[in-house]
Amino acid sequence: MHHKSLQPADGLHEKVVAWISIHDAPHVSEQASASRRSAFIYDGNTKDARLMGVEYIISARLYQTLPPEEKKLWHSHDYEVKSGTLIAPSLPQAANHALIARIANTYGKTWHTDRDKTLPLRIPALMMGFTADGQLDNRLLADHDKRFDIDSRKIRASRADIVTQPVLPGANAWQRGEVIQLKRVSGGGEHAHGHTHFRPAEQLSKPQS
């Protein structure tokens, strides 16, 4: 039987490792455009690793177009890049540096959808990124460096030439005490009355009365 290529999956080719809460998590991403990319997040770096979430990544230009309440759901990537904790272990040094530099001034919205070891249970959680030294336990970072055979301090020094812009207003809301999470509600919530913001072709037809 001939299997046609699944085009969305064909674009999944860039792999980086970022920190989700207290552990590092491989991200396998595709670039939809120069301003937007998305990444599948896994709980490990092995063949049996489980899909645990997704991150949407956009440029600073697109981030600025978001409504104020939406901006609170996004985090900056500047510290992850400059600190050396965001890595692309499968790429040669030059390509690694170029990819990470492109991420430096972007913004991400990360949903952790599977927080159980057996089944995808509970409501998805919105995750944020580290933004300053002292937030990541040094013991976890040391273990990370050992497993990937790297030195985060040397990586940090090698990225001194990467220019980052000031974080735009609204991002990293958790630093201002605004910890935003989903909760169970009755009815359709934001998606009630057909306000899904999907394109017309993606909406289900309304039942005939």
mmCIF file of C-alpha atoms in Angstrom:
data_model
loop_
_atom_site.group_PDB
_atom_site.id
_atom_site.type_symbol
_atom_site.label_atom_id
_atom_site.label_comp_id
_atom_site.label_asym_id
_atom_site.label_seq_id
_atom_site.Cartn_x
_atom_site.Cartn_y
_atom_site.Cartn_z
ATOM 1 C CA MET A 1 0.000 0.000 0.000
ATOM 2 C CA HIS A 2 1.296 3.419 -0.910
ATOM 3 C CA HIS A 3 1.329 5.897 1.958
ATOM 4 C CA LYS A 4 1.252 9.538 1.025
ATOM 5 C CA SER A 5 3.451 11.899 2.971
ATOM 6 C CA LEU A 6 1.777 13.642 5.899
ATOM 7 C CA GLN A 7 2.892 17.158 5.142
ATOM 8 C CA PRO A 8 2.585 18.751 8.615
ATOM 9 C CA ALA A 9 4.800 16.021 10.068
ATOM 10 C CA ASP A 10 7.332 16.356 7.244
ATOM 11 C CA GLY A 11 8.299 19.776 8.595
ATOM 12 C CA LEU A 12 9.266 18.468 12.022
ATOM 13 C CA HIS A 13 13.021 18.625 11.857
ATOM 14 C CA GLU A 14 14.466 21.002 14.454
ATOM 15 C CA LYS A 15 15.141 19.680 17.924
ATOM 16 C CA VAL A 16 15.890 21.806 20.957
ATOM 17 C CA VAL A 17 15.881 21.050 24.672
ATOM 18 C CA ALA A 18 14.223 23.590 26.955
ATOM 19 C CA TRP A 19 13.147 23.584 30.585
ATOM 20 C CA ILE A 20 9.530 22.883 31.564
ATOM 21 C CA SER A 21 9.071 23.545 35.273
ATOM 22 C CA ILE A 22 11.749 21.433 37.018
ATOM 23 C CA HIS A 23 12.907 19.227 34.165
ATOM 24 C CA ASP A 24 14.373 19.621 30.712
ATOM 25 C CA ALA A 25 12.178 18.496 27.837
ATOM 26 C CA PRO A 26 13.034 17.862 24.181
ATOM 27 C CA HIS A 27 11.056 20.020 21.720
ATOM 28 C CA VAL A 28 10.713 18.871 18.105
ATOM 29 C CA SER A 29 9.587 21.809 16.003
ATOM 30 C CA GLU A 30 8.505 22.938 12.584
ATOM 31 C CA GLN A 31 8.695 26.458 11.229
ATOM 32 C CA ALA A 32 5.404 27.544 9.684
ATOM 33 C CA SER A 33 6.798 30.919 8.625
ATOM 34 C CA ALA A 34 9.574 33.353 9.480
ATOM 35 C CA SER A 35 7.396 34.666 12.325
ATOM 36 C CA ARG A 36 5.777 31.509 13.660
ATOM 37 C CA ARG A 37 6.705 27.956 14.621
ATOM 38 C CA SER A 38 5.297 25.201 16.812
ATOM 39 C CA ALA A 39 6.903 22.389 18.768
ATOM 40 C CA PHE A 40 5.891 19.015 20.183
ATOM 41 C CA ILE A 41 7.274 18.507 23.691
ATOM 42 C CA TYR A 42 8.392 15.110 24.982
ATOM 43 C CA ASP A 43 9.231 13.866 28.472
ATOM 44 C CA GLY A 44 12.584 12.407 27.496
ATOM 45 C CA ASN A 45 15.188 11.805 24.826
ATOM 46 C CA THR A 46 14.484 8.108 24.150
ATOM 47 C CA LYS A 47 12.474 6.172 21.547
ATOM 48 C CA ASP A 48 9.677 5.539 24.057
ATOM 49 C CA ALA A 49 9.415 9.176 25.191
ATOM 50 C CA ARG A 50 5.829 10.372 25.653
ATOM 51 C CA LEU A 51 4.284 13.447 24.081
ATOM 52 C CA MET A 52 3.599 15.796 26.983
ATOM 53 C CA GLY A 53 2.694 19.131 25.457
ATOM 54 C CA VAL A 54 2.985 21.721 22.741
ATOM 55 C CA GLU A 55 4.594 25.136 22.458
ATOM 56 C CA TYR A 56 3.581 27.844 20.014
ATOM 57 C CA ILE A 57 6.383 30.287 19.200
ATOM 58 C CA ILE A 58 5.926 33.681 17.541
ATOM 59 C CA SER A 59 8.041 36.703 16.693
ATOM 60 C CA ALA A 60 8.082 39.873 18.770
ATOM 61 C CA ARG A 61 6.204 41.586 15.941
ATOM 62 C CA LEU A 62 3.330 39.106 16.127
ATOM 63 C CA TYR A 63 3.388 39.170 19.924
ATOM 64 C CA GLN A 64 2.788 42.928 19.853
ATOM 65 C CA THR A 65 -0.451 42.383 17.915
ATOM 66 C CA LEU A 66 -1.987 40.255 20.693
ATOM 67 C CA PRO A 67 -4.706 41.598 23.026
ATOM 68 C CA PRO A 68 -3.450 42.475 26.538
ATOM 69 C CA GLU A 69 -5.099 39.464 28.220
ATOM 70 C CA GLU A 70 -3.648 37.093 25.628
ATOM 71 C CA LYS A 71 -0.123 38.468 26.173
ATOM 72 C CA LYS A 72 -0.255 37.207 29.761
ATOM 73 C CA LEU A 73 -0.226 33.608 28.462
ATOM 74 C CA TRP A 74 3.148 34.016 26.738
ATOM 75 C CA HIS A 75 6.727 33.916 27.996
ATOM 76 C CA SER A 76 9.954 35.360 26.623
ATOM 77 C CA HIS A 77 12.923 33.264 25.456
ATOM 78 C CA ASP A 78 15.740 35.761 25.941
ATOM 79 C CA TYR A 79 17.015 34.363 29.246
ATOM 80 C CA GLU A 80 16.789 30.735 28.114
ATOM 81 C CA VAL A 81 18.988 31.620 25.146
ATOM 82 C CA LYS A 82 21.539 33.864 26.871
ATOM 83 C CA SER A 83 21.896 31.578 29.906
ATOM 84 C CA GLY A 84 22.828 28.561 27.784
ATOM 85 C CA THR A 85 20.006 26.432 29.186
ATOM 86 C CA LEU A 86 18.186 26.216 25.829
ATOM 87 C CA ILE A 87 20.194 23.907 23.583
ATOM 88 C CA ALA A 88 19.976 22.203 20.189
ATOM 89 C CA PRO A 89 22.112 19.103 20.870
ATOM 90 C CA SER A 90 21.742 17.422 17.482
ATOM 91 C CA LEU A 91 23.121 20.322 15.423
ATOM 92 C CA PRO A 92 26.716 21.281 14.585
ATOM 93 C CA GLN A 93 27.969 24.329 16.478
ATOM 94 C CA ALA A 94 27.409 26.895 13.705
ATOM 95 C CA ALA A 95 23.884 25.699 12.892
ATOM 96 C CA ASN A 96 23.112 25.393 16.619
ATOM 97 C CA HIS A 97 24.146 28.993 17.233
ATOM 98 C CA ALA A 98 22.135 30.282 14.268
ATOM 99 C CA LEU A 99 18.943 28.452 15.322
ATOM 100 C CA ILE A 100 19.176 29.576 18.938
ATOM 101 C CA ALA A 101 19.823 33.173 17.839
ATOM 102 C CA ARG A 102 16.583 33.116 15.830
ATOM 103 C CA ILE A 103 14.687 32.059 18.967
ATOM 104 C CA ALA A 104 16.245 34.686 21.260
ATOM 105 C CA ASN A 105 13.648 37.424 20.737
ATOM 106 C CA THR A 106 10.607 35.220 20.255
ATOM 107 C CA TYR A 107 7.726 34.470 22.623
ATOM 108 C CA GLY A 108 6.197 31.120 23.511
ATOM 109 C CA LYS A 109 2.877 29.799 24.801
ATOM 110 C CA THR A 110 3.342 26.317 26.268
ATOM 111 C CA TRP A 111 0.598 23.868 27.218
ATOM 112 C CA HIS A 112 1.606 20.870 29.315
ATOM 113 C CA THR A 113 -1.122 18.405 28.334
ATOM 114 C CA ASP A 114 0.085 15.125 29.869
ATOM 115 C CA ARG A 115 1.290 15.229 33.462
ATOM 116 C CA ASP A 116 0.733 11.562 34.338
ATOM 117 C CA LYS A 117 3.002 8.577 33.682
ATOM 118 C CA THR A 118 0.264 6.290 32.366
ATOM 119 C CA LEU A 119 -2.579 8.309 30.820
ATOM 120 C CA PRO A 120 -3.088 11.954 29.806
ATOM 121 C CA LEU A 121 -5.051 12.920 32.897
ATOM 122 C CA ARG A 122 -6.120 16.263 34.376
ATOM 123 C CA ILE A 123 -6.573 19.681 32.820
ATOM 124 C CA PRO A 124 -3.672 21.020 30.709
ATOM 125 C CA ALA A 125 -1.375 23.452 32.491
ATOM 126 C CA LEU A 126 0.068 26.681 31.121
ATOM 127 C CA MET A 127 3.837 26.676 31.630
ATOM 128 C CA MET A 128 6.283 29.565 31.787
ATOM 129 C CA GLY A 129 10.035 29.794 31.230
ATOM 130 C CA PHE A 130 12.898 30.755 33.509
ATOM 131 C CA THR A 131 13.794 34.434 33.303
ATOM 132 C CA ALA A 132 16.759 34.947 35.653
ATOM 133 C CA ASP A 133 19.644 33.230 37.385
ATOM 134 C CA GLY A 134 18.743 31.481 40.628
ATOM 135 C CA GLN A 135 15.374 30.143 39.445
ATOM 136 C CA LEU A 136 16.751 26.816 38.188
ATOM 137 C CA ASP A 137 18.173 24.421 40.786
ATOM 138 C CA ASN A 138 21.904 24.073 40.144
ATOM 139 C CA ARG A 139 21.718 20.328 40.844
ATOM 140 C CA LEU A 140 19.197 19.876 38.040
ATOM 141 C CA LEU A 141 21.364 21.928 35.696
ATOM 142 C CA ALA A 142 24.421 19.836 36.583
ATOM 143 C CA ASP A 143 22.496 16.653 35.799
ATOM 144 C CA HIS A 144 21.321 18.196 32.513
ATOM 145 C CA ASP A 145 24.908 19.025 31.540
ATOM 146 C CA LYS A 146 26.073 15.516 32.398
ATOM 147 C CA ARG A 147 23.343 13.772 30.380
ATOM 148 C CA PHE A 148 23.945 15.883 27.277
ATOM 149 C CA ASP A 149 27.726 16.048 27.773
ATOM 150 C CA ILE A 150 27.788 19.849 27.670
ATOM 151 C CA ASP A 151 28.921 22.772 29.807
ATOM 152 C CA SER A 152 26.152 25.354 30.169
ATOM 153 C CA ARG A 153 28.657 27.955 31.380
ATOM 154 C CA LYS A 154 30.674 27.652 28.167
ATOM 155 C CA ILE A 155 27.498 27.762 26.094
ATOM 156 C CA ARG A 156 26.457 30.947 27.920
ATOM 157 C CA ALA A 157 29.816 32.534 27.139
ATOM 158 C CA SER A 158 29.585 31.510 23.461
ATOM 159 C CA ARG A 159 26.274 33.355 23.116
ATOM 160 C CA ALA A 160 27.575 36.734 24.229
ATOM 161 C CA ASP A 161 27.214 37.971 20.649
ATOM 162 C CA ILE A 162 23.482 37.185 20.468
ATOM 163 C CA VAL A 163 21.550 40.434 20.826
ATOM 164 C CA THR A 164 18.332 40.312 22.836
ATOM 165 C CA GLN A 165 15.757 43.069 23.060
ATOM 166 C CA PRO A 166 13.963 44.163 26.254
ATOM 167 C CA VAL A 167 11.027 41.904 27.091
ATOM 168 C CA LEU A 168 7.812 43.391 25.756
ATOM 169 C CA PRO A 169 5.040 44.393 28.202
ATOM 170 C CA GLY A 170 2.596 41.680 29.191
ATOM 171 C CA ALA A 171 4.865 38.643 28.884
ATOM 172 C CA ASN A 172 6.033 36.535 31.853
ATOM 173 C CA ALA A 173 2.907 37.398 33.834
ATOM 174 C CA TRP A 174 3.860 34.971 36.615
ATOM 175 C CA GLN A 175 6.621 37.394 37.663
ATOM 176 C CA ARG A 176 3.895 39.927 38.498
ATOM 177 C CA GLY A 177 1.949 37.405 40.543
ATOM 178 C CA GLU A 178 -0.497 36.580 37.747
ATOM 179 C CA VAL A 179 -0.460 32.796 37.605
ATOM 180 C CA ILE A 180 -3.027 31.857 34.956
ATOM 181 C CA GLN A 181 -4.388 28.310 34.669
ATOM 182 C CA LEU A 182 -7.415 26.559 33.231
ATOM 183 C CA LYS A 183 -10.279 25.525 35.483
ATOM 184 C CA ARG A 184 -13.393 23.442 35.027
ATOM 185 C CA VAL A 185 -16.449 25.508 34.167
ATOM 186 C CA SER A 186 -20.023 24.719 33.230
ATOM 187 C CA GLY A 187 -20.953 25.361 29.627
ATOM 188 C CA GLY A 188 -18.718 26.381 26.756
ATOM 189 C CA GLY A 189 -16.704 29.103 28.492
ATOM 190 C CA GLU A 190 -14.863 31.248 25.934
ATOM 191 C CA HIS A 191 -15.963 28.872 23.164
ATOM 192 C CA ALA A 192 -19.711 29.137 23.775
ATOM 193 C CA HIS A 193 -22.079 30.516 21.135
ATOM 194 C CA GLY A 194 -19.749 29.539 18.291
ATOM 195 C CA HIS A 195 -17.015 32.064 19.162
ATOM 196 C CA THR A 196 -14.149 29.663 18.486
ATOM 197 C CA HIS A 197 -12.113 31.993 16.240
ATOM 198 C CA PHE A 198 -11.620 29.089 13.813
ATOM 199 C CA ARG A 199 -11.886 29.839 10.125
ATOM 200 C CA PRO A 200 -15.404 29.190 8.704
ATOM 201 C CA ALA A 201 -14.349 25.945 7.009
ATOM 202 C CA GLU A 202 -13.145 24.568 10.344
ATOM 203 C CA GLN A 203 -16.374 25.197 12.259
ATOM 204 C CA LEU A 204 -19.050 22.566 12.618
ATOM 205 C CA SER A 205 -22.330 23.383 10.957
ATOM 206 C CA LYS A 206 -24.986 24.512 13.383
ATOM 207 C CA PRO A 207 -27.795 21.955 13.829
ATOM 208 C CA GLN A 208 -30.971 22.730 11.972
ATOM 209 C CA SER A 209 -33.816 23.867 14.212
#
